[in-house]
Every structure is written in structure tokens, then in C-alpha cells.
mmCIF file of C-alpha atoms in Angstrom:
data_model
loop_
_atom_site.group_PDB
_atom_site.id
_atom_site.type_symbol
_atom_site.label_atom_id
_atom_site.label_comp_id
_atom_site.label_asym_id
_atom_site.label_seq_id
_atom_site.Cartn_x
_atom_site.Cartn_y
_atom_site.Cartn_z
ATOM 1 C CA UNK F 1 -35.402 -214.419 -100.898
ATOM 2 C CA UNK F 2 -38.804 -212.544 -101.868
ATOM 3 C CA UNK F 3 -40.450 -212.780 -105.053
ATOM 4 C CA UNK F 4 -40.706 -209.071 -106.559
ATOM 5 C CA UNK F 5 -43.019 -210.725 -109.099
ATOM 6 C CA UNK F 6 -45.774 -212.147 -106.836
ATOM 7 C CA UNK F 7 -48.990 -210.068 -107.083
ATOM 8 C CA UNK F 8 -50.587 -208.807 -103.822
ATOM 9 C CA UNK F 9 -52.934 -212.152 -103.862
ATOM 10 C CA UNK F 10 -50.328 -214.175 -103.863
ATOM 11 C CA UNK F 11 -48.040 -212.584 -101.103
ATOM 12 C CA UNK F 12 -51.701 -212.642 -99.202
ATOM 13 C CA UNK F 13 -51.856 -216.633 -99.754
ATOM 14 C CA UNK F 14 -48.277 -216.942 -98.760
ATOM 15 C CA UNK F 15 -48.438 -214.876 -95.692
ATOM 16 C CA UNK F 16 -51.494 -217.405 -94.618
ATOM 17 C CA UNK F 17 -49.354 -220.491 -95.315
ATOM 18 C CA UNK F 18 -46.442 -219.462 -93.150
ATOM 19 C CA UNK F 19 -48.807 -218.362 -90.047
ATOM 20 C CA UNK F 20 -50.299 -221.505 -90.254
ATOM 21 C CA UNK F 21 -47.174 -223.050 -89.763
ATOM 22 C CA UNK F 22 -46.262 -220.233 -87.182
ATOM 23 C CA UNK F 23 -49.644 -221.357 -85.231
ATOM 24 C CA UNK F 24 -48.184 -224.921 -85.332
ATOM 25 C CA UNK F 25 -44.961 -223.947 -83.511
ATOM 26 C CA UNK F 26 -46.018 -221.458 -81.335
ATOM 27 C CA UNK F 27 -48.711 -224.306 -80.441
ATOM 28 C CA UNK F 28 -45.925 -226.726 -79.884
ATOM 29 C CA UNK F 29 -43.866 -224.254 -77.952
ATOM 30 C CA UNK F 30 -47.219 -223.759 -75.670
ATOM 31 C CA UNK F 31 -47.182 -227.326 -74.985
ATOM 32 C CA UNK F 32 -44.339 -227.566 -74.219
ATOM 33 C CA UNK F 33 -44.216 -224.809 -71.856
ATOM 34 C CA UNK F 34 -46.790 -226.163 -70.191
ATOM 35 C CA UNK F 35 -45.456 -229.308 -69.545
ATOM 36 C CA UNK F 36 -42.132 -228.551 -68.399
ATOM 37 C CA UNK F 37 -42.728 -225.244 -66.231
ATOM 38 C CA UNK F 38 -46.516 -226.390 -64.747
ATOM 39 C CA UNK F 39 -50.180 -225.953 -65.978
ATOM 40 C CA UNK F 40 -52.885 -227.639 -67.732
ATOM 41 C CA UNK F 41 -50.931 -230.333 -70.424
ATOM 42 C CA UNK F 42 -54.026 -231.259 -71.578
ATOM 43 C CA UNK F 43 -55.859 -228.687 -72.035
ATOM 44 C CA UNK F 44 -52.889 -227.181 -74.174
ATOM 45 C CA UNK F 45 -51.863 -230.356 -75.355
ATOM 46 C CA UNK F 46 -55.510 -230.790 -76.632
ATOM 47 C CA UNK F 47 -56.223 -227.359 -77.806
ATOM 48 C CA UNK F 48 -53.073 -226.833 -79.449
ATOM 49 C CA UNK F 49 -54.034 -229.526 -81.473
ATOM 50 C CA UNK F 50 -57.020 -228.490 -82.698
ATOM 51 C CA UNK F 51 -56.109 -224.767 -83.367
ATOM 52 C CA UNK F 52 -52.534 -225.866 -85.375
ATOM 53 C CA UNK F 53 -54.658 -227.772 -87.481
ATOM 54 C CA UNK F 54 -57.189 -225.269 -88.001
ATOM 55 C CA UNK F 55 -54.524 -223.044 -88.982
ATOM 56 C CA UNK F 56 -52.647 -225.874 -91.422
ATOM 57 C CA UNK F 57 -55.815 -226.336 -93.035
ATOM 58 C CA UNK F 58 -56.799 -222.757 -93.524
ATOM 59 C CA UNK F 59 -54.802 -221.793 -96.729
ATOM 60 C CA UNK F 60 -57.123 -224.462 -98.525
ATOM 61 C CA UNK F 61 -60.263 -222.211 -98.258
ATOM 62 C CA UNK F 62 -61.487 -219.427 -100.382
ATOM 63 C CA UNK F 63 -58.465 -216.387 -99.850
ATOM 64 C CA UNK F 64 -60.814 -214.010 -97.484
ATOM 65 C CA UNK F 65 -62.273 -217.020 -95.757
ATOM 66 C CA UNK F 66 -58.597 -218.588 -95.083
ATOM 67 C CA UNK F 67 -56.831 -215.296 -93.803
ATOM 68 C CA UNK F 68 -59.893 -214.844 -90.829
ATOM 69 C CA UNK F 69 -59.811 -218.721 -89.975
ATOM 70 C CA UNK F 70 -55.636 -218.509 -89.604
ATOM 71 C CA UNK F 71 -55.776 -215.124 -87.433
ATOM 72 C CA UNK F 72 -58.864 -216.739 -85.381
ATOM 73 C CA UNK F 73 -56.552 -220.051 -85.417
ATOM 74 C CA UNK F 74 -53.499 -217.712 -84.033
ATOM 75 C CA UNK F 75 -56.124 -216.522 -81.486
ATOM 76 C CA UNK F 76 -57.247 -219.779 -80.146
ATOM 77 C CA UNK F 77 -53.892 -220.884 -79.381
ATOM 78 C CA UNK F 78 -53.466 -217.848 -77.092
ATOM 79 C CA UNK F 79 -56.236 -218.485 -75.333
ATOM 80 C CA UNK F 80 -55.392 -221.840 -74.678
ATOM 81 C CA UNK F 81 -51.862 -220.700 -73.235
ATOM 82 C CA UNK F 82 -53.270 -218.104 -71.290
ATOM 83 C CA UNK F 83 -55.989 -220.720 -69.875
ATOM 84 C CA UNK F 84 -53.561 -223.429 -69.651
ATOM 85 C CA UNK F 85 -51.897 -221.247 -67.122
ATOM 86 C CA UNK F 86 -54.279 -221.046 -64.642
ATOM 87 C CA UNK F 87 -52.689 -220.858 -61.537
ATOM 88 C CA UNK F 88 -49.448 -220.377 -62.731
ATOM 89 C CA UNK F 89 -47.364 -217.132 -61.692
ATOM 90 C CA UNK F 90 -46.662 -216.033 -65.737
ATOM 91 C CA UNK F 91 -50.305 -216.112 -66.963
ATOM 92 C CA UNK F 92 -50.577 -212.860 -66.735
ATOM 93 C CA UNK F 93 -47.378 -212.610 -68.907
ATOM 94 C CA UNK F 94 -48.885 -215.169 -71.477
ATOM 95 C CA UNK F 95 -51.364 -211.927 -72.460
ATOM 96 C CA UNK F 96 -48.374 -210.473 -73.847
ATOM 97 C CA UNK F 97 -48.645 -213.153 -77.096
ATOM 98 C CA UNK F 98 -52.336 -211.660 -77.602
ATOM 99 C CA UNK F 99 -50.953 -208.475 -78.621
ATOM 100 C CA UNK F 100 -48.391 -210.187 -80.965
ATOM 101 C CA UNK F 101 -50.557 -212.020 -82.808
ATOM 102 C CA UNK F 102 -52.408 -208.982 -83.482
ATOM 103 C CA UNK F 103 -49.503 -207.631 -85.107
ATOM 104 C CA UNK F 104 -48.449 -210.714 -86.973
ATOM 105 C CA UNK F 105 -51.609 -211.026 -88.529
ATOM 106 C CA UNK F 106 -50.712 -207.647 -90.401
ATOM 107 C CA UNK F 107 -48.575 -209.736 -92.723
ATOM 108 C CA UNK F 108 -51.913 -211.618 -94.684
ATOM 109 C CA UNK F 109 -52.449 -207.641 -95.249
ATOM 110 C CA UNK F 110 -56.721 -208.923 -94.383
ATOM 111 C CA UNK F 111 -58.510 -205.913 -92.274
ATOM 112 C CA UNK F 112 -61.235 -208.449 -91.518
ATOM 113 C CA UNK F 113 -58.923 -210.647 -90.313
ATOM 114 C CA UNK F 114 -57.632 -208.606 -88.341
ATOM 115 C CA UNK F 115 -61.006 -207.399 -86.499
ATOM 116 C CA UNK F 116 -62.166 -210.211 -86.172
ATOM 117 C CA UNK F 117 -59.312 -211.307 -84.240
ATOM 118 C CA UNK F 118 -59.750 -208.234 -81.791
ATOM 119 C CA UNK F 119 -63.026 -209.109 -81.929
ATOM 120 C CA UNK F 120 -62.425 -212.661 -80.550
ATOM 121 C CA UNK F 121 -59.777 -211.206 -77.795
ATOM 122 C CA UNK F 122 -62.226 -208.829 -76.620
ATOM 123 C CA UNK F 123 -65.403 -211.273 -75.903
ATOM 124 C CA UNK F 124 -63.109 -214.100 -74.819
ATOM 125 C CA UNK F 125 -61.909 -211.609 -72.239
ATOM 126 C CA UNK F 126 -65.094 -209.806 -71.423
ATOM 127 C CA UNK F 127 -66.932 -213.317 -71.285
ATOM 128 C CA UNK F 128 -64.561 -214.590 -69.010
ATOM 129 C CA UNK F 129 -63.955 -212.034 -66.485
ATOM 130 C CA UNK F 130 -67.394 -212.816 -65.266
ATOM 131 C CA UNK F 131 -67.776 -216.400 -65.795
ATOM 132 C CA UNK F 132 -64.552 -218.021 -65.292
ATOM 133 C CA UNK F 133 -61.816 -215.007 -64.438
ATOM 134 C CA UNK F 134 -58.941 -217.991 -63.698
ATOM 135 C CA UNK F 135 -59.339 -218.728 -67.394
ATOM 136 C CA UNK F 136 -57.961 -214.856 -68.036
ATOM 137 C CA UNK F 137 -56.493 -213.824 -64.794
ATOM 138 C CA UNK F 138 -54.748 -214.735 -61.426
ATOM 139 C CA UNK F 139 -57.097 -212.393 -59.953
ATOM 140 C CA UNK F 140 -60.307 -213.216 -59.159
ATOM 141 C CA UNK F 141 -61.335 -210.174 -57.558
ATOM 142 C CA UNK F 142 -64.359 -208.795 -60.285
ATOM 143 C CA UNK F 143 -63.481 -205.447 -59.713
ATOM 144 C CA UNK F 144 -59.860 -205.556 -60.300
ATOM 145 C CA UNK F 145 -60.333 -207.966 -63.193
ATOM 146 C CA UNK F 146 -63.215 -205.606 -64.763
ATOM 147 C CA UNK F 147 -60.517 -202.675 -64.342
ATOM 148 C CA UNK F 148 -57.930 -205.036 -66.124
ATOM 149 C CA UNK F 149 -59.807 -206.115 -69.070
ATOM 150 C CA UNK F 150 -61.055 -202.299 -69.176
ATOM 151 C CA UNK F 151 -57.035 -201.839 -69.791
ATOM 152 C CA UNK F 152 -56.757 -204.215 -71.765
ATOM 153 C CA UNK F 153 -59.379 -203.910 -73.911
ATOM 154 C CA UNK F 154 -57.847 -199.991 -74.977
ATOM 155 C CA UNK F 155 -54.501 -201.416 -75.363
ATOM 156 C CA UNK F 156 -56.388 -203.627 -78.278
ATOM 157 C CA UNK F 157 -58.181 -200.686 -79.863
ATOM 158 C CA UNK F 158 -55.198 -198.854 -79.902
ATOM 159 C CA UNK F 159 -53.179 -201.530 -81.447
ATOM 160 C CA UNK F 160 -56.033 -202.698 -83.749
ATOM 161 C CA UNK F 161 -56.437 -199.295 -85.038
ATOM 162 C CA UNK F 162 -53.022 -198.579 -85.914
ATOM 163 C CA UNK F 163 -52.748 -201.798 -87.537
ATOM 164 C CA UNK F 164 -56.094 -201.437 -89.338
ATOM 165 C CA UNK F 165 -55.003 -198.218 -90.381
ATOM 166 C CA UNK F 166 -51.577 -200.125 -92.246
ATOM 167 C CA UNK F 167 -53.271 -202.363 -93.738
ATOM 168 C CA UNK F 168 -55.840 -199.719 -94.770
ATOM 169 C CA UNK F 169 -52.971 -197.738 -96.917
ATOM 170 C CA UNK F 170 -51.145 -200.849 -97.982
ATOM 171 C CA UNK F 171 -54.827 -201.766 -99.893
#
């Protein structure tokens, strides 16, 4: 049941709290994925570690500093997924969980959260395509994957602007 009587700070702190936990699952839910259906265990097993508690520990910082370490939290564990896919025939599918972070991030109502988070998508991908595209993509075709992460990197503008811009009235 929601608390009319929180102020906006407060529904900002709680937001953070309850993606932290979200992180946690949807970490759990990685590694588990992982090792039932095929890919990297470790890797995910490893990584989801170290981004759920990240995100756990993030409501104990300073507000702004605790809403950008959560969404950059929620971001690491997608890149692990996506990563600890290599290989495997959904990892393009897994790029689908980039774009809902995005929008759960929304709730902690924190615009630099938020861009930094598209931030962190972008130059994961960009880096990638060119150093290690398996990481990002079944592909490893540079051209293809440079066209891809071209798309990709719209469909995050697009989305990161419309969100920015909700955020942006709700302040």
C-alpha cells in the first residue's frame, strides 16, 4: 500500500532500496539461466555477485550518489547476461533486459542516473564491437555488428530521451 505522506526524497530512497533488491533477483535469475540452459556459470555466477551487492549496498550512500551506483549496478548485471551468453542462440535476446532497465530506473525519478546508465550501455557496446564483439553479439562480422550497435545505440537515445523527458516534468 503506498504512503501518500512520503516526500519525493523519500519515495527516491525507497525506489533505490527495492531495485537493489530487483538487481539481486534478476542477478539470481541470470545465474540461473545460465546454468540450466548453457553459457558462462562463472562468469555470471561471479559477476552477479558482485553487481547484486553493489546494488544492496547502494541505498547506504549519499541519495544522488546511491540512485547512479543502483542503475550502473542494474547495468552491470546485463552485461554480464548478455556476455555470459556468448555462444548461446538467445544472446541476442538477452539485449532486450538493457532496454528494461532503462525504464525501471525511471522509478528512483534520478536523470543522472538515468544517463549515466545509457551512458554505460552505449560504451560497453561501442567498446566491444571492436574488441571483443562475442561479448555483445553472435555476429562477429564488424560491419554487421557496427550496423547493429548503430541500431541500437538510437533505440537508447530514443528511449533515454523519453524517459529523461518524465523524469524531467515529474522534478
Amino acid at each position: 500500500m503506498p504512503d501518500n505522506n512520503q516526500t519525493f526524497e523519500q519515495t527516491q530512497a525507497e525506489a533505490t532500496r527495492y531495485l537493489g533488491y530487483a538487481n539481486a533477483v534478476i542477478a539470481a535469475l541470470v545465474c540461473a539461466f545460465v546454468f540450466f540452459d548453457g553459457g558462462h556459470t562463472l562468469l555470471a555466477l561471479v559477476g552477479g555477485l558482485v553487481f547484486a551487492a553493489i546494488g544492496l549496498l547502494a541505498p547506504r550512500l549519499a541519495p544522488r550518489p546511491s540512485r547512479i551506483v543502483t542503475a550502473q549496478a542494474l547495468v552491470g548485471t546485463t552485461i554480464i547476461f548478455n556476455a555470459a551468453l556468448i555462444g548461446h542462440p538467445l544472446q541476442i535476446d538477452s539485449h532486450m533486459l538493457y532496454f528494461a532497465v532503462l525504464a525501471v530506473i525511471v522509478t528512483m525519478s534520478g536523470i543522472r542516473a538515468l544517463l549515466a546508465a545509457a551512458a554505460t550501455i552505449a560504451v560497453h557496446h561501442l567498446v566491444l564491437t571492436f574488441v571483443m564483439p562475442a561479448l555483445v553479439y553472435p555476429s562477429s562480422e564488424l560491419g554487421f555488428n557496427i550496423m547493429r550497435t548503430a541500431l541500437h545505440a538510437v533505440i537508447v537515445v530514443l528511449e533515454t530521451g523519453a524517459l529523461g523527458y518524465m523524469i524531467m516534468k515529474r522534478l
